[in-house]
Tab-separated table of C-alpha atoms and ligand atoms in Angstrom:
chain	number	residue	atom	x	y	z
T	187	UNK	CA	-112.683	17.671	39.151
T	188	UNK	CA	-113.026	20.274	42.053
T	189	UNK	CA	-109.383	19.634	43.552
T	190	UNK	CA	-108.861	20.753	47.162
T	191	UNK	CA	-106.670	23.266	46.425
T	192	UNK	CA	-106.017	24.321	42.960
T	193	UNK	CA	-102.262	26.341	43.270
T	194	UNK	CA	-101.770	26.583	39.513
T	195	UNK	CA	-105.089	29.227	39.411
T	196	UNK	CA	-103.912	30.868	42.929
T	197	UNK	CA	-100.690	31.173	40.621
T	198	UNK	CA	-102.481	32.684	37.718
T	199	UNK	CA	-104.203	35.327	39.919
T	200	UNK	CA	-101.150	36.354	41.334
T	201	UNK	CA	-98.589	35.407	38.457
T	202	UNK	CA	-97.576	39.476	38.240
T	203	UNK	CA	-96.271	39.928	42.281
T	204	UNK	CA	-94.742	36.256	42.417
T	205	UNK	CA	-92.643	36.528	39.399
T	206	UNK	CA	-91.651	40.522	40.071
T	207	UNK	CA	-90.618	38.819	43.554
T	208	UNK	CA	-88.888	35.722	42.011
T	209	UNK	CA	-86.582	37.915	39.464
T	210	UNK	CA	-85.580	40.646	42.275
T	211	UNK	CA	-84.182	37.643	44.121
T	212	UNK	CA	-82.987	36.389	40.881
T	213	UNK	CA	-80.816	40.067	40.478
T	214	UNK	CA	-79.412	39.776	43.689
T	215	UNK	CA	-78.563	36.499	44.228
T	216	UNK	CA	-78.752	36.455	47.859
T	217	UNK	CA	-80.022	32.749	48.396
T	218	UNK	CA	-79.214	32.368	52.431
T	219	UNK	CA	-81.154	34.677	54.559
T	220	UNK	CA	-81.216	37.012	51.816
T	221	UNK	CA	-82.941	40.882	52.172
T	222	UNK	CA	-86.248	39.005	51.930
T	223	UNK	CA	-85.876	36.921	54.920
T	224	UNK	CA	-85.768	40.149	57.022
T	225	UNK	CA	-88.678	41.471	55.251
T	226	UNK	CA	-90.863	38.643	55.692
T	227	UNK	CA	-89.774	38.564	59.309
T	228	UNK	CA	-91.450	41.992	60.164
T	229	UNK	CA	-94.394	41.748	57.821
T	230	UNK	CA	-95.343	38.788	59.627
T	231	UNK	CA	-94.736	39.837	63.351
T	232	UNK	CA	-96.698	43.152	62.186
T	233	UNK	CA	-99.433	41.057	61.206
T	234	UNK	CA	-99.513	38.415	64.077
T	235	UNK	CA	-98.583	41.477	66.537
T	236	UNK	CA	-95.243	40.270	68.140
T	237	UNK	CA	-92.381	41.975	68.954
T	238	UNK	CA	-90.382	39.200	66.781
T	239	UNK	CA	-90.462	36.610	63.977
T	240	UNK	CA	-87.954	34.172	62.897
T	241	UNK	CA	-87.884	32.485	60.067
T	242	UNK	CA	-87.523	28.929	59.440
T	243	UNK	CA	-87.388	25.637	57.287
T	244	UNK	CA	-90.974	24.267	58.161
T	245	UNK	CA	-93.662	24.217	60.318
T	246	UNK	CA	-91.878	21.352	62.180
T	247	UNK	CA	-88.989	22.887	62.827
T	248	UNK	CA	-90.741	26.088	64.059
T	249	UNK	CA	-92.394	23.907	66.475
T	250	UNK	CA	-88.817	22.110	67.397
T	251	UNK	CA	-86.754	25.268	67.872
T	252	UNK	CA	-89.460	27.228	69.579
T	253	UNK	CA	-89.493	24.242	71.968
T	254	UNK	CA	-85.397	23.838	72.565
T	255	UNK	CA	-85.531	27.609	73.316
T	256	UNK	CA	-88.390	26.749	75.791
T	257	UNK	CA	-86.608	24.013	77.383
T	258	UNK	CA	-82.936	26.138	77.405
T	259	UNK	CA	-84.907	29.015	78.593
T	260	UNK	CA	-86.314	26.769	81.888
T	261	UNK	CA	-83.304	25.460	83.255
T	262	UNK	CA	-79.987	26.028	80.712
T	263	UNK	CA	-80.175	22.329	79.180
T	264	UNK	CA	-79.796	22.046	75.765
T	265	UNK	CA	-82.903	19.661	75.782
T	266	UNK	CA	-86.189	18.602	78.640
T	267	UNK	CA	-85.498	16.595	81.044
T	268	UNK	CA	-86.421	13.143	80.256
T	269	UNK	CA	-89.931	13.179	81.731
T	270	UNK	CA	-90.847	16.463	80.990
T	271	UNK	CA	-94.132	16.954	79.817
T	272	UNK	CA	-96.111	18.389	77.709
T	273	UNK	CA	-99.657	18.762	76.692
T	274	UNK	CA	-101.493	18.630	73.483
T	275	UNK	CA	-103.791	17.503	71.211
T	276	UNK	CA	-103.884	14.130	69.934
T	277	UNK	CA	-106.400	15.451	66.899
T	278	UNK	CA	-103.293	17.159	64.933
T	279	UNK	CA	-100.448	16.802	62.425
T	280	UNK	CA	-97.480	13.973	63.388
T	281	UNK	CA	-95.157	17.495	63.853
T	282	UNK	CA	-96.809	18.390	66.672
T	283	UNK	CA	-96.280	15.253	68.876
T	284	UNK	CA	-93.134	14.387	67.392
T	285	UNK	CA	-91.563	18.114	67.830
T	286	UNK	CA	-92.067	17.116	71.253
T	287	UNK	CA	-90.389	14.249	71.340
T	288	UNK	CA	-87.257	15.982	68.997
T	289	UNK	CA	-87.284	18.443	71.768
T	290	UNK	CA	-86.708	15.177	74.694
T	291	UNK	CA	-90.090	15.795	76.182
T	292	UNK	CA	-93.223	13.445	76.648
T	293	UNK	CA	-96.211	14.069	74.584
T	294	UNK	CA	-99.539	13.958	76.848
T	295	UNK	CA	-102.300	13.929	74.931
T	296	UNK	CA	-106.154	14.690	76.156
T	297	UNK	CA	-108.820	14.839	74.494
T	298	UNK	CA	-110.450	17.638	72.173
T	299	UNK	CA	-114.032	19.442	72.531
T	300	UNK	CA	-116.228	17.732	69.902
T	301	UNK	CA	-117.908	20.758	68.656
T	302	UNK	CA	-114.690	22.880	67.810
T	303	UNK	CA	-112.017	19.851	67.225
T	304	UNK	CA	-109.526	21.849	69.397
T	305	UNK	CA	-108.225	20.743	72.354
T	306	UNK	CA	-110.733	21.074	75.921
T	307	UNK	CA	-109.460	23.489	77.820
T	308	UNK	CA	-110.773	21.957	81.124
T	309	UNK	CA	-109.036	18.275	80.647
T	310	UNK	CA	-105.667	20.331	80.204
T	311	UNK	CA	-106.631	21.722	83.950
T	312	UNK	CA	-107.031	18.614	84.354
T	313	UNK	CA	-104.233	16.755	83.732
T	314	UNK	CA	-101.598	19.366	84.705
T	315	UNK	CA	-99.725	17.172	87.107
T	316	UNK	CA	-96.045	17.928	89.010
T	317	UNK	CA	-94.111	17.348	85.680
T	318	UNK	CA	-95.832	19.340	83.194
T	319	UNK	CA	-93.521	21.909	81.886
T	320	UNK	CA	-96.065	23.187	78.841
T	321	UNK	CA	-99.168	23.252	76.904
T	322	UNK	CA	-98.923	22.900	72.914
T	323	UNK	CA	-102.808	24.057	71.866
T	324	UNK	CA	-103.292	23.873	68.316
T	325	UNK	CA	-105.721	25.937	66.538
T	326	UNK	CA	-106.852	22.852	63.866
T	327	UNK	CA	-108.191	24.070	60.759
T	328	UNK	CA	-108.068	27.624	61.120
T	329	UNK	CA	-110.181	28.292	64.679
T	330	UNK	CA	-108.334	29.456	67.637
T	331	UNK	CA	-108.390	27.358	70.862
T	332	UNK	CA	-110.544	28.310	73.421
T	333	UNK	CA	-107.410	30.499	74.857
T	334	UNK	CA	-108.282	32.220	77.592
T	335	UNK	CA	-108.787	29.040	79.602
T	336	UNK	CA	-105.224	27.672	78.255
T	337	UNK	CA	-103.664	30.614	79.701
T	338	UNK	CA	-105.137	30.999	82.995
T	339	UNK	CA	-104.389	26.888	83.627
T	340	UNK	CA	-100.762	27.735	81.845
T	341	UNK	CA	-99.876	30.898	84.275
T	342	UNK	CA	-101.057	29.326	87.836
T	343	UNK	CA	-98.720	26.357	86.994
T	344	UNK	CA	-95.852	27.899	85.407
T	345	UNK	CA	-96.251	26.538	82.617
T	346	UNK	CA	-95.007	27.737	79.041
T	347	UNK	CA	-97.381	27.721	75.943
T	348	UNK	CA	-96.395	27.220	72.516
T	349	UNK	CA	-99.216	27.597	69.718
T	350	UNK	CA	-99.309	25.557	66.925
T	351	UNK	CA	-100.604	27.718	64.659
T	352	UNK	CA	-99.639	25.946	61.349
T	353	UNK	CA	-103.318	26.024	59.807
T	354	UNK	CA	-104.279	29.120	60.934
T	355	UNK	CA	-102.275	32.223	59.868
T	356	UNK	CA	-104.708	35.244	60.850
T	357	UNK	CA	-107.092	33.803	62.794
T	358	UNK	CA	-107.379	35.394	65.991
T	359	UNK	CA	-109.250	34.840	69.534
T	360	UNK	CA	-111.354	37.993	71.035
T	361	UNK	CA	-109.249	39.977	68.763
T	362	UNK	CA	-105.822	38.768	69.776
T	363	UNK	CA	-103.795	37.164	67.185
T	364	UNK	CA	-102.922	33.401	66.789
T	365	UNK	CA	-99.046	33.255	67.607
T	366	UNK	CA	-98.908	36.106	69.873
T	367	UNK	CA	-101.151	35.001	72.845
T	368	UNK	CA	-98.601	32.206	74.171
T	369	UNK	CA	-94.769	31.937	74.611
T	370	UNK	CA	-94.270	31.355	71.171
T	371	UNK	CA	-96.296	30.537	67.844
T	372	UNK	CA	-94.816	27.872	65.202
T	373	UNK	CA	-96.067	28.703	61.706
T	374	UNK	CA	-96.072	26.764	58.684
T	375	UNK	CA	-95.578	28.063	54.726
T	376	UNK	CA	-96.614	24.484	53.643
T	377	UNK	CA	-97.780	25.367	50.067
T	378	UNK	CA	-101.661	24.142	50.701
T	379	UNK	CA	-101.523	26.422	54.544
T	380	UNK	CA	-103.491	29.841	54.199
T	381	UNK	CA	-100.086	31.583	53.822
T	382	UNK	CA	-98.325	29.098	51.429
T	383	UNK	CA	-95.072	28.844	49.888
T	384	UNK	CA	-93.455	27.360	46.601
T	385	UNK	CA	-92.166	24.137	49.248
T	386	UNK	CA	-91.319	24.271	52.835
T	387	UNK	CA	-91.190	27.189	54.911
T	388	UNK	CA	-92.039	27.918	58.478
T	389	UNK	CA	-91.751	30.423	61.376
T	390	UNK	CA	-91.902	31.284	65.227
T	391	UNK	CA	-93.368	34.085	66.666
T	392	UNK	CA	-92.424	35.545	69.869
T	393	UNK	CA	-92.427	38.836	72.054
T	394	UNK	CA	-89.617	37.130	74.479
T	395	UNK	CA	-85.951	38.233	73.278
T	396	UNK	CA	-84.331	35.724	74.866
T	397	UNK	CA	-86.415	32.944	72.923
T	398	UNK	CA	-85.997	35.212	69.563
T	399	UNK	CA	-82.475	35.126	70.196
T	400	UNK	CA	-82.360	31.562	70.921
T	401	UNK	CA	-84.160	30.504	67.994
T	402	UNK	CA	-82.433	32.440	65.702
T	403	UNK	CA	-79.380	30.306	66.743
T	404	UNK	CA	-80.985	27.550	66.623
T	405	UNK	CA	-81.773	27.669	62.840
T	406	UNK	CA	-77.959	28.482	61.859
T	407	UNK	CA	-76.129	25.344	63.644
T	408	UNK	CA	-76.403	27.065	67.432
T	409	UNK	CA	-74.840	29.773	67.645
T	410	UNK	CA	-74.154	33.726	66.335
T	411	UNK	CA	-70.964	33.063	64.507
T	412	UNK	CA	-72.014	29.302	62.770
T	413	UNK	CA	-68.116	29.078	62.851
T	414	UNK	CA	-67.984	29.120	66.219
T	415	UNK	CA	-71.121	27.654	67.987
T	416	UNK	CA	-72.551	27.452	71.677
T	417	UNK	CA	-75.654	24.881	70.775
T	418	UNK	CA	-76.612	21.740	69.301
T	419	UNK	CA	-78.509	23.501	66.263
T	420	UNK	CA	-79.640	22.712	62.772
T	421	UNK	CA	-79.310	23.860	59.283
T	422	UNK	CA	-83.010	25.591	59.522
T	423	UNK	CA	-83.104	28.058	57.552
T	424	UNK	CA	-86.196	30.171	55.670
T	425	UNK	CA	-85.309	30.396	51.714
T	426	UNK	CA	-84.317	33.669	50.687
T	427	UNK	CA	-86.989	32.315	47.274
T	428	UNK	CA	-89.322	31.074	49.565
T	429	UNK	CA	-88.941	34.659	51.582
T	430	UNK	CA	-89.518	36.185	48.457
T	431	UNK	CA	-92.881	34.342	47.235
T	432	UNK	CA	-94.718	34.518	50.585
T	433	UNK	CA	-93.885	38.668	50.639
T	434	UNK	CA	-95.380	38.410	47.450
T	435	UNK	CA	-98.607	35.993	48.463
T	436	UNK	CA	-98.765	38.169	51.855
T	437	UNK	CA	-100.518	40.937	50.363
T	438	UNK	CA	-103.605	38.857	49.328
T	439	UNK	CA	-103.652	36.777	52.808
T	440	UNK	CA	-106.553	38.864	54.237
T	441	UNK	CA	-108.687	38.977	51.352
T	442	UNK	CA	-108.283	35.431	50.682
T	443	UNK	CA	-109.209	34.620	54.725
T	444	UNK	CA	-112.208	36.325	54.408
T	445	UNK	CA	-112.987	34.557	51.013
T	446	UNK	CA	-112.637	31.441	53.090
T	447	UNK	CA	-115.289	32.882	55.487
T	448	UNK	CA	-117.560	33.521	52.848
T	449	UNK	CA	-117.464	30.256	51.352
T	450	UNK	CA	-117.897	28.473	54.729
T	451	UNK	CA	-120.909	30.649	55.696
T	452	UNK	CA	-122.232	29.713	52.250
T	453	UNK	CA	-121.691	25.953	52.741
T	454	UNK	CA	-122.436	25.939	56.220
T	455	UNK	CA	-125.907	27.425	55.560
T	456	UNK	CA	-126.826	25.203	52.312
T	457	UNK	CA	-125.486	22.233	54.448
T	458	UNK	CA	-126.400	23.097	57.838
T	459	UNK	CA	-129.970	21.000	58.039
T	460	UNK	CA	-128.478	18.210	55.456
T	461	UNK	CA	-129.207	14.892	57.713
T	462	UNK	CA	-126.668	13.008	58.656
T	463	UNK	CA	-124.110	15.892	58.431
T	464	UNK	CA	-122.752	18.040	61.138
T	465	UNK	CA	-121.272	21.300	59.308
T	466	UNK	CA	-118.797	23.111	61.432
T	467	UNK	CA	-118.667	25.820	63.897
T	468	UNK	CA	-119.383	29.352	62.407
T	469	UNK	CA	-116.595	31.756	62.547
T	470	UNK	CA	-117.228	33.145	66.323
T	471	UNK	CA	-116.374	37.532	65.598
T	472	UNK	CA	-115.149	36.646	62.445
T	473	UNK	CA	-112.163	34.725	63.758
T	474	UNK	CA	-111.992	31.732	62.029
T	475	UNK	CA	-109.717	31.435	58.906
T	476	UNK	CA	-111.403	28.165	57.692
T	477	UNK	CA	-107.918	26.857	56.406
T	478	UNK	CA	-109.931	23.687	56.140
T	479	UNK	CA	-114.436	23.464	56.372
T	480	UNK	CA	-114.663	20.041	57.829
T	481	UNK	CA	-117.879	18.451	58.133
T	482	UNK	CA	-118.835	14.968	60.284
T	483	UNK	CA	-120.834	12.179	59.086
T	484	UNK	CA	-121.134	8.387	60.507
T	485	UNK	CA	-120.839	7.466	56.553
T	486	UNK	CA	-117.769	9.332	55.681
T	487	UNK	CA	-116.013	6.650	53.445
T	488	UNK	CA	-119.600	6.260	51.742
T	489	UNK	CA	-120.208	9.945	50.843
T	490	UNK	CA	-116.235	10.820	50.193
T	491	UNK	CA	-116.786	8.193	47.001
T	492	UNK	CA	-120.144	9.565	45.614
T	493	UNK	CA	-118.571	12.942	46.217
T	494	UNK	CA	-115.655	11.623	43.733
T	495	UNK	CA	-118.287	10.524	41.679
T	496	UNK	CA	-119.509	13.732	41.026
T	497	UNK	CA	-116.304	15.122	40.741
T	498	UNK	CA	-115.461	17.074	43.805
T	499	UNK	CA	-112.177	15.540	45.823
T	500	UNK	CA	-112.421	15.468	49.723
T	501	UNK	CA	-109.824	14.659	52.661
T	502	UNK	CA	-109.820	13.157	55.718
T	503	UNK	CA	-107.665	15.656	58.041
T	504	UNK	CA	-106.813	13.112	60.194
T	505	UNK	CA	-107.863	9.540	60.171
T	506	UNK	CA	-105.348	8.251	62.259
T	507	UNK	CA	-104.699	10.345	65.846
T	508	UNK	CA	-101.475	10.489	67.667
T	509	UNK	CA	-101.575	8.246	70.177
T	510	UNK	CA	-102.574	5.689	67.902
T	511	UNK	CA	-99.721	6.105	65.763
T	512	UNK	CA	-96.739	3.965	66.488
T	513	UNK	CA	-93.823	6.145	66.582
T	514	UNK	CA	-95.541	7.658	70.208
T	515	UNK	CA	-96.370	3.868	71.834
T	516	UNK	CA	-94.178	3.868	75.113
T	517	UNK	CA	-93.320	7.421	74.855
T	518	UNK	CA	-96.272	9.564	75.458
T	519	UNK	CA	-98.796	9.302	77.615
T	520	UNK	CA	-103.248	9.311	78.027
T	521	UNK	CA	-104.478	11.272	80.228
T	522	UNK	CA	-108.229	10.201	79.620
T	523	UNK	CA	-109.680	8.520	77.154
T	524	UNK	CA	-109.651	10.151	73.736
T	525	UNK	CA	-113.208	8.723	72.614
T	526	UNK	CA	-114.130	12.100	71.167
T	527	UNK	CA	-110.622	12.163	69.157
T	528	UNK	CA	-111.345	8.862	68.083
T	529	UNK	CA	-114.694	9.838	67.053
T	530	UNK	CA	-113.528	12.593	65.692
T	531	UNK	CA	-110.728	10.870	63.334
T	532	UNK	CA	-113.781	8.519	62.378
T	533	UNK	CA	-116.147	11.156	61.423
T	534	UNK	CA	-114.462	14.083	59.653
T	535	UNK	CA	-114.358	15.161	55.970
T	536	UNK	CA	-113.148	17.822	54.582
T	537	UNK	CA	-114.282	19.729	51.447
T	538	UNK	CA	-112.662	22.177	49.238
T	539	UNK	CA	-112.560	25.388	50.338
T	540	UNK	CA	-110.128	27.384	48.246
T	541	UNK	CA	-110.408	31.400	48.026
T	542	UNK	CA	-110.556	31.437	44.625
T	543	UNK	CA	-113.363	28.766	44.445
T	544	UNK	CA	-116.310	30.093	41.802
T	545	UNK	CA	-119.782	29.898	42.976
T	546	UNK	CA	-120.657	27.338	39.947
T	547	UNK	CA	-117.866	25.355	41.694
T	548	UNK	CA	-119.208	26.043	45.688
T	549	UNK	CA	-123.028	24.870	44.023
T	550	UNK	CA	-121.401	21.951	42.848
T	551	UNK	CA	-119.587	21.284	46.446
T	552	UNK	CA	-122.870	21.392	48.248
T	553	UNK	CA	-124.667	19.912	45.620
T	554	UNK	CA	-122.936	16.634	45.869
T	555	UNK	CA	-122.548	16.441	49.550
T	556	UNK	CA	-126.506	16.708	49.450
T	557	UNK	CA	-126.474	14.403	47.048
T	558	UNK	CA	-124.364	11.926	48.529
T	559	UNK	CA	-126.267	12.159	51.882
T	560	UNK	CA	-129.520	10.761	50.133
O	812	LIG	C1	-101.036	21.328	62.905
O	812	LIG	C2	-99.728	21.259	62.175
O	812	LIG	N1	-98.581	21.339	62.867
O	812	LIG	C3	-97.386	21.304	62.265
O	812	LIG	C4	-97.287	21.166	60.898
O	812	LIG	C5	-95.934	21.045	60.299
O	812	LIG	O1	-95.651	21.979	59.308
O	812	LIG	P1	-94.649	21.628	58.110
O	812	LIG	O2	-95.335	20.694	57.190
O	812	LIG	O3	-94.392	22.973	57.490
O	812	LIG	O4	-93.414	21.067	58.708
O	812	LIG	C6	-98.454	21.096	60.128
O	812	LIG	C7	-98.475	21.013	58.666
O	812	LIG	O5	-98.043	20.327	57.916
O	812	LIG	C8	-99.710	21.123	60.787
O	812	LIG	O6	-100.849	21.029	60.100
């Protein structure tokens, strides 16, 4: 079977650096934001190109402390004001909408441009309205949101923007970075992301010092001294092991995002007049990290099987979007109607697209998918 992601070989490959990483921590001991922490910390903002990074328990909570900072940052409250809100995407992970909600803002969602699956930077314009306070775009699957229009919308409102950049570590739009074009970036070191971890990991990203310092409070119970604190904050903080592993697994991030690009150029031009398939956008300069190569067809549930069949897994990234889950009814709002969302959570399969995928295995991939489209 051609699993999605196969982490046992990406352990293999890089079995020497993980375990030299995994017994230095092991000598030292130093469990809670350990020496590694740090490191990690400026590796990444060196690589995204901010001024800070702070390291975290997930994705999630990246997303949720980048967001309190936001909200203590606009007007000194621990939380939003009830009302608040903020746009996004309803074509995402749960985390996004429901870090809004943590954070006591209301999710608006509007819809996404069809062709990329990111959000359309002309129905945010659109629904800015007197209580937006922010825009949450979120690069889905490894392609940047069309930015520059996010921006522009974000700075003649006064409006903050925090990027969701859990699936797409190294991407980048017109050479800027994902995670250092908005307010703040929340990453993810969810073991299948580009830059994974051993479990849960995540991170902000941020050239504002008083959001750095905010966050950074944030993830040890709310304040500098956790014995004495000034905040409402969590216990969020990064692994010292986790710290350690992702050092370790940063070295082969840019190799292994442009083995992604290869094997979605590869697909996309084996697949690209298949009928009844619509292969994804290319990577526009190069940009695109391809954390996922998601594909469209109006008999998704029909080819995912005879794709099983011939032994290659698929997923469906996601089936269900946010403002047809329950846990937003009543507290989020539509601005629009969604029908390319919905279409899109109807349509979309995803196929493996692993960086240390074989080309016997990438023939097989395409092989089936043409197969399955007969
Ligand atoms: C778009 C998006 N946002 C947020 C998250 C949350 O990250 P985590 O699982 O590390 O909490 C994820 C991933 O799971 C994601 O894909």
């Amino acid at each position: 079977m051609i699993q999605m992601l196969d982490l046992k070989r990406e352990y293999e490959y890089m079995k020497s650096d993980v375990d030299r990483a995994i017994s230095e921590a092991l000598g030292h001991q130093a469990w809670i934001m350990g020496p590694e922490v740090k490191k990690l910390e400026e590796r990444v903002a060196a690589h995204v190109g901010t001024k800070f990074a702070i390291g975290c328990a997930s994705g999630t909570d990246a997303l949720v402390l980048a967001l309190r900072a936001l909200a203590f940052k606009r007007t000194g409250q621990e939380y939003f004001a009830p009302g608040d809100e903020i746009i996004t995407t309803p074509f995402t992970f749960t985390a996004t909408g429901d870090a809004i909600l943590r954070a006591g803002a209301t999710p608006v969602f509007v819809d996404i441009d069809p062709a990329t699956f990111n959000i359309d930077p002309a129905l945010v314009r659109q629904a800015v309205n007197g209580r937006t306070v922010g825009i949450i775009p979120v690069h889905l699957y490894g392609q940047a949101c069309a930015m520059d229009e996010i921006l522009d919308t974000a700075a003649k409102a006064g409006l903050f923007v925090l990027e969701d950049v859990a699936q797409a570590f190294g991407a980048a739009d017109r050479g800027r970075k994902c995670g250092a074009m908005g307010d703040a970036g929340g990453f993810s070191f969810f073991p299948s992301k580009n830059l994974g971890g051993f479990g849960d990991g995540g991170m902000i990203t941020t050239n504002d010092p008083e959001l750095a310092v905010m966050c950074d409070m944030l993830r040890k119970h709310g304040g500098k001294d956790k014995y004495n604190v000034e905040h409402l904050g969590y216990n969020s903080r990064l692994d010292t092991l986790q710290a350690a592993i992702l050092l370790a697994k940063l070295n082969h991030i840019d190799a292994f995002n442009e083995r992604r690009k290869m094997i979605a150029a590869e697909y996309s031009l084996a697949l690209a007049g298949v009928p009844g398939v619509v292969v994804p956008p290319p990577s526009r300069n190069g940009e695109h990290v391809f954390h996922q190569y998601t594909i469209r067809s109006a008999k998704r549930e029909d080819l995912a099987a005879k794709l099983k069949q011939r032994g290659v897994a698929s997923m469906v990234y996601y089936s269900v979007p946010l403002h047809r889950m329950r846990v937003f009814a009543g507290r989020s709002r539509i601005d629009g109607a969604l029908a390319e969302s919905e279409l899109a959570a109807a349509e979309v399969l995803s196929l493996p697209i692993e960086p240390l995928l074989t080309p016997e295995e990438m023939g097989m991939v395409i092989a089936a998918v043409k197969a399955g489209t007969e």
